Short mmCIF file of C-alpha atoms in Angstrom, two decimals:
data_model
loop_
_atom_site.label_atom_id
_atom_site.label_comp_id
_atom_site.label_asym_id
_atom_site.label_seq_id
_atom_site.Cartn_x
_atom_site.Cartn_y
_atom_site.Cartn_z
CA MET T 233 0.64 -10.26 37.70
CA GLN T 234 -3.07 -10.73 38.34
CA SER T 235 -4.40 -8.37 40.92
CA PRO T 236 -7.29 -8.19 43.39
CA THR T 237 -10.46 -7.65 41.39
CA GLU T 238 -13.96 -7.14 42.72
CA LYS T 239 -16.64 -7.79 40.11
CA LYS T 240 -20.19 -6.56 40.10
CA GLN T 241 -22.17 -6.28 36.88
CA GLY T 242 -20.84 -3.18 35.18
CA VAL T 243 -18.47 -2.29 38.06
CA TYR T 244 -14.88 -3.57 38.21
CA THR T 245 -12.53 -2.74 41.08
CA TYR T 246 -8.75 -2.77 41.31
CA GLN T 247 -7.26 -2.49 44.78
CA SER T 248 -3.95 -0.66 44.98
CA GLN T 249 -1.36 -0.84 47.74
CA TRP T 250 -1.72 2.92 48.19
CA PRO T 251 -4.51 5.50 48.47
CA VAL T 252 -5.31 6.62 44.92
CA TYR T 253 -5.70 10.28 43.95
CA SER T 254 -4.80 10.93 40.31
CA LEU T 255 -5.60 8.74 37.32
CA ALA T 256 -5.34 8.77 33.54
CA TRP T 257 -6.37 6.63 30.57
CA SER T 258 -3.93 5.78 27.81
CA VAL T 259 -5.17 6.92 24.39
CA ARG T 260 -2.92 4.67 22.29
CA SER T 261 -5.02 2.42 20.07
CA ASP T 262 -2.97 -0.62 21.14
CA LYS T 263 -3.39 0.16 24.87
CA ASN T 264 -7.05 1.11 24.98
CA ALA T 265 -7.67 -0.22 28.49
CA ARG T 266 -4.46 0.86 30.21
CA LEU T 267 -4.58 3.34 33.06
CA ALA T 268 -2.10 5.08 35.32
CA ILE T 269 -2.89 5.75 38.98
CA GLY T 270 -0.99 8.06 41.31
CA SER T 271 -0.78 7.60 45.05
CA PHE T 272 -1.73 10.08 47.75
CA LEU T 273 0.72 9.61 50.59
CA GLU T 274 1.62 12.35 53.06
CA ASP T 275 5.24 11.70 52.34
CA TYR T 276 7.90 12.84 49.87
CA SER T 277 8.00 9.40 48.23
CA ASN T 278 4.87 8.52 46.24
CA LYS T 279 4.09 6.04 43.45
CA VAL T 280 2.65 5.90 39.95
CA GLU T 281 1.44 2.51 38.76
CA LEU T 282 0.26 1.26 35.37
CA VAL T 283 -2.79 -1.02 35.36
CA GLN T 284 -4.16 -3.01 32.42
CA PHE T 285 -7.82 -4.05 32.18
CA SER T 286 -9.08 -6.94 30.04
CA HIS T 287 -12.43 -6.43 28.32
CA ASP T 288 -12.62 -10.19 27.78
CA THR T 289 -12.11 -11.46 31.33
CA PHE T 290 -12.88 -8.20 33.20
CA ASP T 291 -9.66 -8.70 35.17
CA PHE T 292 -6.90 -6.25 35.97
CA SER T 293 -3.23 -7.03 35.54
CA THR T 294 -0.14 -5.17 36.70
CA ASP T 295 3.62 -5.48 36.33
CA ASN T 296 5.88 -4.56 39.23
CA ARG T 297 8.40 -3.24 36.72
CA LEU T 298 5.84 -0.64 35.57
CA VAL T 299 5.58 1.13 38.91
CA PHE T 300 7.79 4.14 39.52
CA ASP T 301 8.64 6.43 42.42
CA HIS T 302 7.32 9.99 42.25
CA PRO T 303 8.37 12.93 44.44
CA TYR T 304 5.27 14.08 46.29
CA SER T 305 1.79 13.00 45.26
CA PRO T 306 1.25 13.65 41.53
CA THR T 307 -1.36 16.37 41.07
CA ASN T 308 -2.17 15.13 37.54
CA LEU T 309 -1.23 12.38 35.08
CA MET T 310 -1.61 12.27 31.29
CA PHE T 311 -0.41 9.87 28.62
CA PHE T 312 0.85 11.20 25.28
CA PRO T 313 -2.48 12.34 23.75
CA SER T 314 -2.44 10.45 20.48
CA GLU T 315 -3.86 7.12 19.30
CA ASP T 316 -0.97 6.77 16.83
CA THR T 317 1.25 3.92 17.99
CA THR T 318 4.27 5.32 16.14
CA ASN T 319 4.50 8.08 18.77
CA PRO T 320 6.68 7.45 21.81
CA ASP T 321 4.92 5.86 24.78
CA ILE T 322 5.19 8.67 27.32
CA ILE T 323 3.36 9.71 30.46
CA ALA T 324 3.55 13.19 32.00
CA THR T 325 3.18 13.91 35.71
CA SER T 326 2.96 17.11 37.75
CA GLY T 327 3.85 17.95 41.32
CA ASP T 328 6.92 19.94 42.28
CA TYR T 329 7.89 19.86 38.57
CA LEU T 330 6.47 18.70 35.25
CA ARG T 331 8.09 15.39 34.36
CA LEU T 332 8.00 13.19 31.27
CA TRP T 333 8.52 9.44 31.66
CA GLU T 334 9.16 6.93 28.87
CA ILE T 335 7.38 3.59 29.12
CA HIS T 336 9.22 0.46 27.95
CA GLU T 337 8.08 -3.16 28.10
CA ASP T 338 10.03 -3.85 31.28
CA ARG T 339 10.67 -0.44 32.87
CA ILE T 340 9.71 3.24 33.06
CA GLU T 341 12.47 5.82 32.83
CA LEU T 342 12.52 9.54 33.54
CA LYS T 343 12.87 11.24 30.16
CA ALA T 344 12.78 14.91 31.17
CA LEU T 345 12.32 17.19 34.16
CA LEU T 346 10.98 20.52 32.95
CA ASN T 347 12.17 23.40 35.11
CA GLY T 348 11.58 26.99 34.09
CA ASN T 349 13.32 28.43 37.15
CA LYS T 350 17.01 27.73 36.60
CA THR T 351 18.15 30.37 39.11
CA SER T 352 16.70 28.70 42.19
CA GLU T 353 16.69 25.21 43.68
CA PHE T 354 13.05 25.76 44.63
CA ASN T 355 10.09 25.53 42.30
CA SER T 356 6.49 26.57 42.87
CA ALA T 357 4.13 23.60 42.99
CA ILE T 358 2.34 22.70 39.75
CA THR T 359 -1.34 22.21 40.52
CA SER T 360 -2.35 20.65 37.18
CA PHE T 361 -1.59 20.52 33.45
CA ASP T 362 -3.16 19.69 30.11
CA TRP T 363 -1.41 18.16 27.12
CA ALA T 364 -2.80 19.63 23.90
CA GLU T 365 -4.43 16.94 21.73
CA CYS T 366 -4.48 19.23 18.72
CA ASP T 367 -0.83 20.20 19.22
CA THR T 368 1.01 17.40 21.04
CA GLY T 369 4.22 19.45 21.12
CA HIS T 370 2.80 21.63 23.91
CA ILE T 371 1.78 21.15 27.54
CA ALA T 372 0.14 23.90 29.61
CA THR T 373 0.76 23.94 33.37
CA SER T 374 -0.91 25.88 36.19
CA SER T 375 0.98 26.85 39.32
CA VAL T 376 0.53 28.27 42.80
CA ASP T 377 2.83 31.15 41.77
CA THR T 378 -0.12 32.60 39.73
CA THR T 379 1.44 31.67 36.36
CA CYS T 380 0.31 29.59 33.41
CA THR T 381 3.26 28.10 31.52
CA ILE T 382 3.29 26.65 28.01
CA TRP T 383 6.05 24.08 27.55
CA ASP T 384 7.61 22.98 24.28
CA VAL T 385 7.79 19.22 24.79
CA GLU T 386 10.37 18.57 22.08
CA THR T 387 12.89 21.17 23.23
CA GLU T 388 11.91 20.77 26.91
CA THR T 389 11.85 24.55 27.31
CA VAL T 390 9.33 27.26 28.24
CA ASP T 391 7.48 28.50 25.19
CA SER T 392 5.41 31.14 27.02
CA GLN T 393 4.63 32.16 30.56
CA LEU T 394 1.51 34.19 31.25
CA VAL T 395 0.43 35.98 34.42
CA ALA T 396 -3.16 37.19 34.56
CA HIS T 397 -4.62 35.77 37.76
CA ASP T 398 -4.17 37.46 41.14
CA LYS T 399 -3.88 34.23 43.11
CA GLU T 400 -2.88 30.59 42.71
CA VAL T 401 -3.91 28.94 39.43
CA TYR T 402 -5.53 25.60 40.24
CA ASP T 403 -6.45 24.06 36.88
CA ILE T 404 -5.92 24.54 33.16
CA SER T 405 -7.49 23.12 29.99
CA TRP T 406 -6.91 23.50 26.26
CA GLY T 407 -9.89 24.51 24.14
CA GLY T 408 -8.21 24.29 20.73
CA PHE T 409 -5.08 25.32 18.89
CA ASN T 410 -3.43 28.23 20.79
CA VAL T 411 -6.45 28.64 23.11
CA PHE T 412 -6.71 27.55 26.74
CA ALA T 413 -8.61 28.42 29.92
CA SER T 414 -7.50 28.56 33.54
CA ILE T 415 -9.10 28.99 36.95
CA SER T 416 -7.74 30.43 40.13
CA GLY T 417 -8.03 31.27 43.79
CA ASP T 418 -9.27 34.64 42.58
CA GLY T 419 -12.52 32.92 41.51
CA SER T 420 -12.26 33.65 37.79
CA VAL T 421 -12.24 31.60 34.60
CA ARG T 422 -9.88 33.23 32.10
CA VAL T 423 -9.48 32.35 28.43
CA PHE T 424 -6.12 32.94 26.74
CA ASP T 425 -5.12 33.05 23.09
CA LEU T 426 -1.38 32.58 22.53
CA ARG T 427 -1.60 34.81 19.46
CA ASP T 428 -2.24 37.73 21.81
CA LYS T 429 -0.32 37.03 25.00
CA GLU T 430 -0.90 40.45 26.51
CA ARG T 431 -4.61 39.81 27.06
CA SER T 432 -6.95 37.31 28.62
CA THR T 433 -10.73 37.31 28.82
CA ILE T 434 -12.68 36.67 32.02
CA ILE T 435 -15.68 34.57 31.03
CA TYR T 436 -16.95 33.75 34.53
CA GLU T 437 -16.45 34.86 38.12
CA ASN T 438 -17.55 32.88 41.15
CA PRO T 439 -20.48 34.77 42.68
CA ILE T 440 -19.38 33.61 46.14
CA ARG T 441 -16.97 36.30 47.25
CA ASP T 442 -13.34 35.27 47.87
CA SER T 443 -14.13 31.68 46.88
CA PRO T 444 -11.64 29.90 44.59
CA LEU T 445 -12.51 27.80 41.56
CA LEU T 446 -10.75 24.43 41.78
CA ARG T 447 -11.68 22.32 38.74
CA LEU T 448 -11.96 23.14 35.05
CA GLU T 449 -12.47 21.07 31.93
CA TRP T 450 -13.01 22.33 28.41
CA ASN T 451 -15.27 20.09 26.33
CA LYS T 452 -12.84 18.84 23.67
CA ALA T 453 -15.60 17.38 21.50
CA ASP T 454 -17.75 20.53 21.59
CA PRO T 455 -15.53 23.52 22.46
CA ARG T 456 -18.50 25.82 23.04
CA PHE T 457 -18.73 24.43 26.56
CA ILE T 458 -16.58 24.57 29.69
CA ALA T 459 -17.34 23.01 33.08
CA THR T 460 -15.98 24.39 36.35
CA VAL T 461 -16.39 23.77 40.07
CA GLY T 462 -15.71 25.99 43.09
CA MET T 463 -14.07 25.10 46.37
CA ASP T 464 -16.35 23.22 48.79
CA SER T 465 -19.18 23.49 46.26
CA ASN T 466 -21.78 20.88 45.33
CA ARG T 467 -22.48 22.71 42.05
CA VAL T 468 -21.02 22.13 38.60
CA VAL T 469 -21.18 25.30 36.51
CA ILE T 470 -21.57 24.88 32.73
CA LEU T 471 -20.38 27.82 30.64
CA ASP T 472 -21.09 28.56 26.99
CA ILE T 473 -18.16 30.65 25.74
CA ARG T 474 -20.44 32.39 23.24
CA PHE T 475 -22.35 33.93 26.14
CA PRO T 476 -19.72 34.78 28.77
CA THR T 477 -20.25 35.91 32.37
CA SER T 478 -23.62 34.19 32.84
CA PRO T 479 -23.59 30.39 33.31
CA LEU T 480 -25.55 28.28 30.89
CA MET T 481 -26.64 26.08 33.79
CA GLU T 482 -25.69 24.81 37.22
CA LEU T 483 -25.91 21.15 38.18
CA ASN T 484 -26.67 20.95 41.89
CA LYS T 485 -27.75 17.41 42.72
CA HIS T 486 -24.58 16.44 44.59
CA LYS T 487 -24.96 16.32 48.36
CA GLY T 488 -21.31 17.13 49.03
CA SER T 489 -18.38 18.96 47.46
CA VAL T 490 -17.62 18.05 43.84
CA ASN T 491 -14.02 16.89 43.40
CA ALA T 492 -13.85 15.88 39.73
CA ILE T 493 -15.49 16.53 36.36
CA SER T 494 -14.96 14.79 33.03
CA TRP T 495 -16.63 15.32 29.64
CA ALA T 496 -17.54 12.35 27.47
CA PRO T 497 -15.28 11.95 24.41
CA ARG T 498 -16.21 12.13 20.72
CA ILE T 499 -19.66 13.73 21.02
CA GLY T 500 -19.24 15.70 24.23
CA ARG T 501 -22.90 15.74 25.23
CA GLN T 502 -22.45 14.14 28.62
CA LEU T 503 -20.51 15.06 31.72
CA CYS T 504 -19.52 12.95 34.72
CA SER T 505 -19.11 14.62 38.11
CA ALA T 506 -17.99 12.96 41.35
CA GLY T 507 -17.55 14.11 44.90
CA ASP T 508 -17.59 13.85 48.67
CA ASP T 509 -21.12 12.42 48.65
CA SER T 510 -19.56 9.17 47.33
CA ARG T 511 -21.51 9.50 44.09
CA ALA T 512 -20.61 9.76 40.43
CA LEU T 513 -23.39 11.46 38.45
CA ILE T 514 -23.74 11.38 34.66
CA TRP T 515 -25.50 14.34 33.08
CA ASP T 516 -26.81 14.94 29.58
CA VAL T 517 -25.96 18.63 29.55
CA VAL T 518 -25.87 19.37 25.84
CA GLY T 519 -29.04 17.56 24.84
CA LEU T 520 -31.28 18.58 21.99
CA GLY T 521 -33.72 21.38 22.76
CA PHE T 522 -32.11 21.98 26.12
CA ARG T 523 -32.64 25.35 27.79
CA SER T 524 -30.86 27.01 30.67
CA GLU T 525 -34.18 27.62 32.44
CA ILE T 526 -34.10 24.04 33.71
CA ASN T 527 -30.93 25.04 35.53
CA GLY T 528 -30.57 23.40 38.94
CA ASP T 529 -33.55 21.15 38.36
CA LEU T 530 -31.74 19.04 35.77
CA GLU T 531 -31.61 15.47 37.03
CA PRO T 532 -28.66 13.20 36.26
CA GLU T 533 -29.24 10.50 33.66
CA MET T 534 -27.46 7.95 35.81
CA TRP T 535 -25.72 7.82 39.13
CA TYR T 536 -23.38 5.43 40.85
CA GLY T 537 -22.71 5.18 44.58
CA SER T 538 -19.30 4.19 45.99
CA THR T 539 -18.34 3.36 49.55
CA ALA T 540 -16.27 6.52 50.13
CA GLU T 541 -15.61 10.05 48.91
CA ILE T 542 -14.58 9.98 45.22
CA ASN T 543 -11.36 11.87 44.49
CA GLN T 544 -11.18 11.57 40.74
CA ALA T 545 -13.23 10.67 37.65
CA ARG T 546 -12.01 10.23 34.08
CA TRP T 547 -14.08 9.24 31.05
CA SER T 548 -12.27 6.84 28.72
CA PRO T 549 -11.03 8.85 25.71
CA LEU T 550 -11.42 5.87 23.36
CA GLU T 551 -14.53 4.05 24.57
CA MET T 552 -17.54 6.11 25.50
CA ASP T 553 -19.09 3.49 27.76
CA TRP T 554 -16.28 3.37 30.35
CA ILE T 555 -15.57 5.77 33.22
CA ALA T 556 -12.78 5.39 35.79
CA ILE T 557 -13.14 6.72 39.34
CA ALA T 558 -10.78 6.68 42.32
CA PHE T 559 -11.55 6.51 46.04
CA LEU T 560 -9.59 5.21 49.06
CA ASN T 561 -7.08 2.72 47.59
CA LYS T 562 -9.38 1.68 44.77
CA LEU T 563 -9.53 2.26 41.04
CA GLN T 564 -13.02 1.44 39.82
CA LEU T 565 -14.19 1.11 36.21
CA LEU T 566 -17.86 1.75 35.51
CA LYS T 567 -19.56 0.54 32.35
CA VAL T 568 -22.25 3.09 31.51
#
């Protein structure tokens, strides 16, 4: 089915039936311009929809059979993180539980509901998750119950559960095999190594007292760097894990709270940030000869203005010149 498409040079807009919050790019080499978008409805019943984009016609297409109901608004979406088309076509979603869904040509079916709390009918909300690219058998989830949980995807069981934060854990990101970072309402960034589950290392603490950190993304292409954002903050903090506790730099050109951050794939030099100021900014944060003294004075390389607060931003994992953003009921693709 062809769908409403607004075209402006380098900007392509898909209009959904629902307000859009979460989004994800497929990484399969045969589905390089397929995205999933999750609705944000103040209702138990929400939706996840698959959308295909044509690089030839710059049109979007959808299939009503590839829309599925989701309990509560999905807090995150991720496709199976492999380009290999021999892997199953699966998408994971988080909310009240972590769920795996299998995508067929004409339908999407629930494959697994991962529940680590078998003794209770209630489950603490999952705020986010990250599917390990370097180890596709494992997904790490963060939860409001202060835990980080590592799931074995094949057995659909808990591999490890770690408690180190004092408050809700809001985001989580793999940095390599066995290594991940998390952020929390306690304002800290902690790095974990599954080879030593008894310990975690605090590499940053929000200098604003009692202020949570809400977003975290480890640079997969250059794992020296982590980006994080605090609650109601217009600053993106860049950390170099070789020099913990003191930020490498802070990017402060947003005029409203930052809601989303996404590193560029492959090379990992650039970062996209988006927020309540209705702008998506693209930064060259790992440039040659760069020094932390420039700090807050670093200007974005490019910026894009939308018509409303931007909820989400995701850099295409396969094509470095495409970024997806979400605001209101729109999915927008930007060619950068």
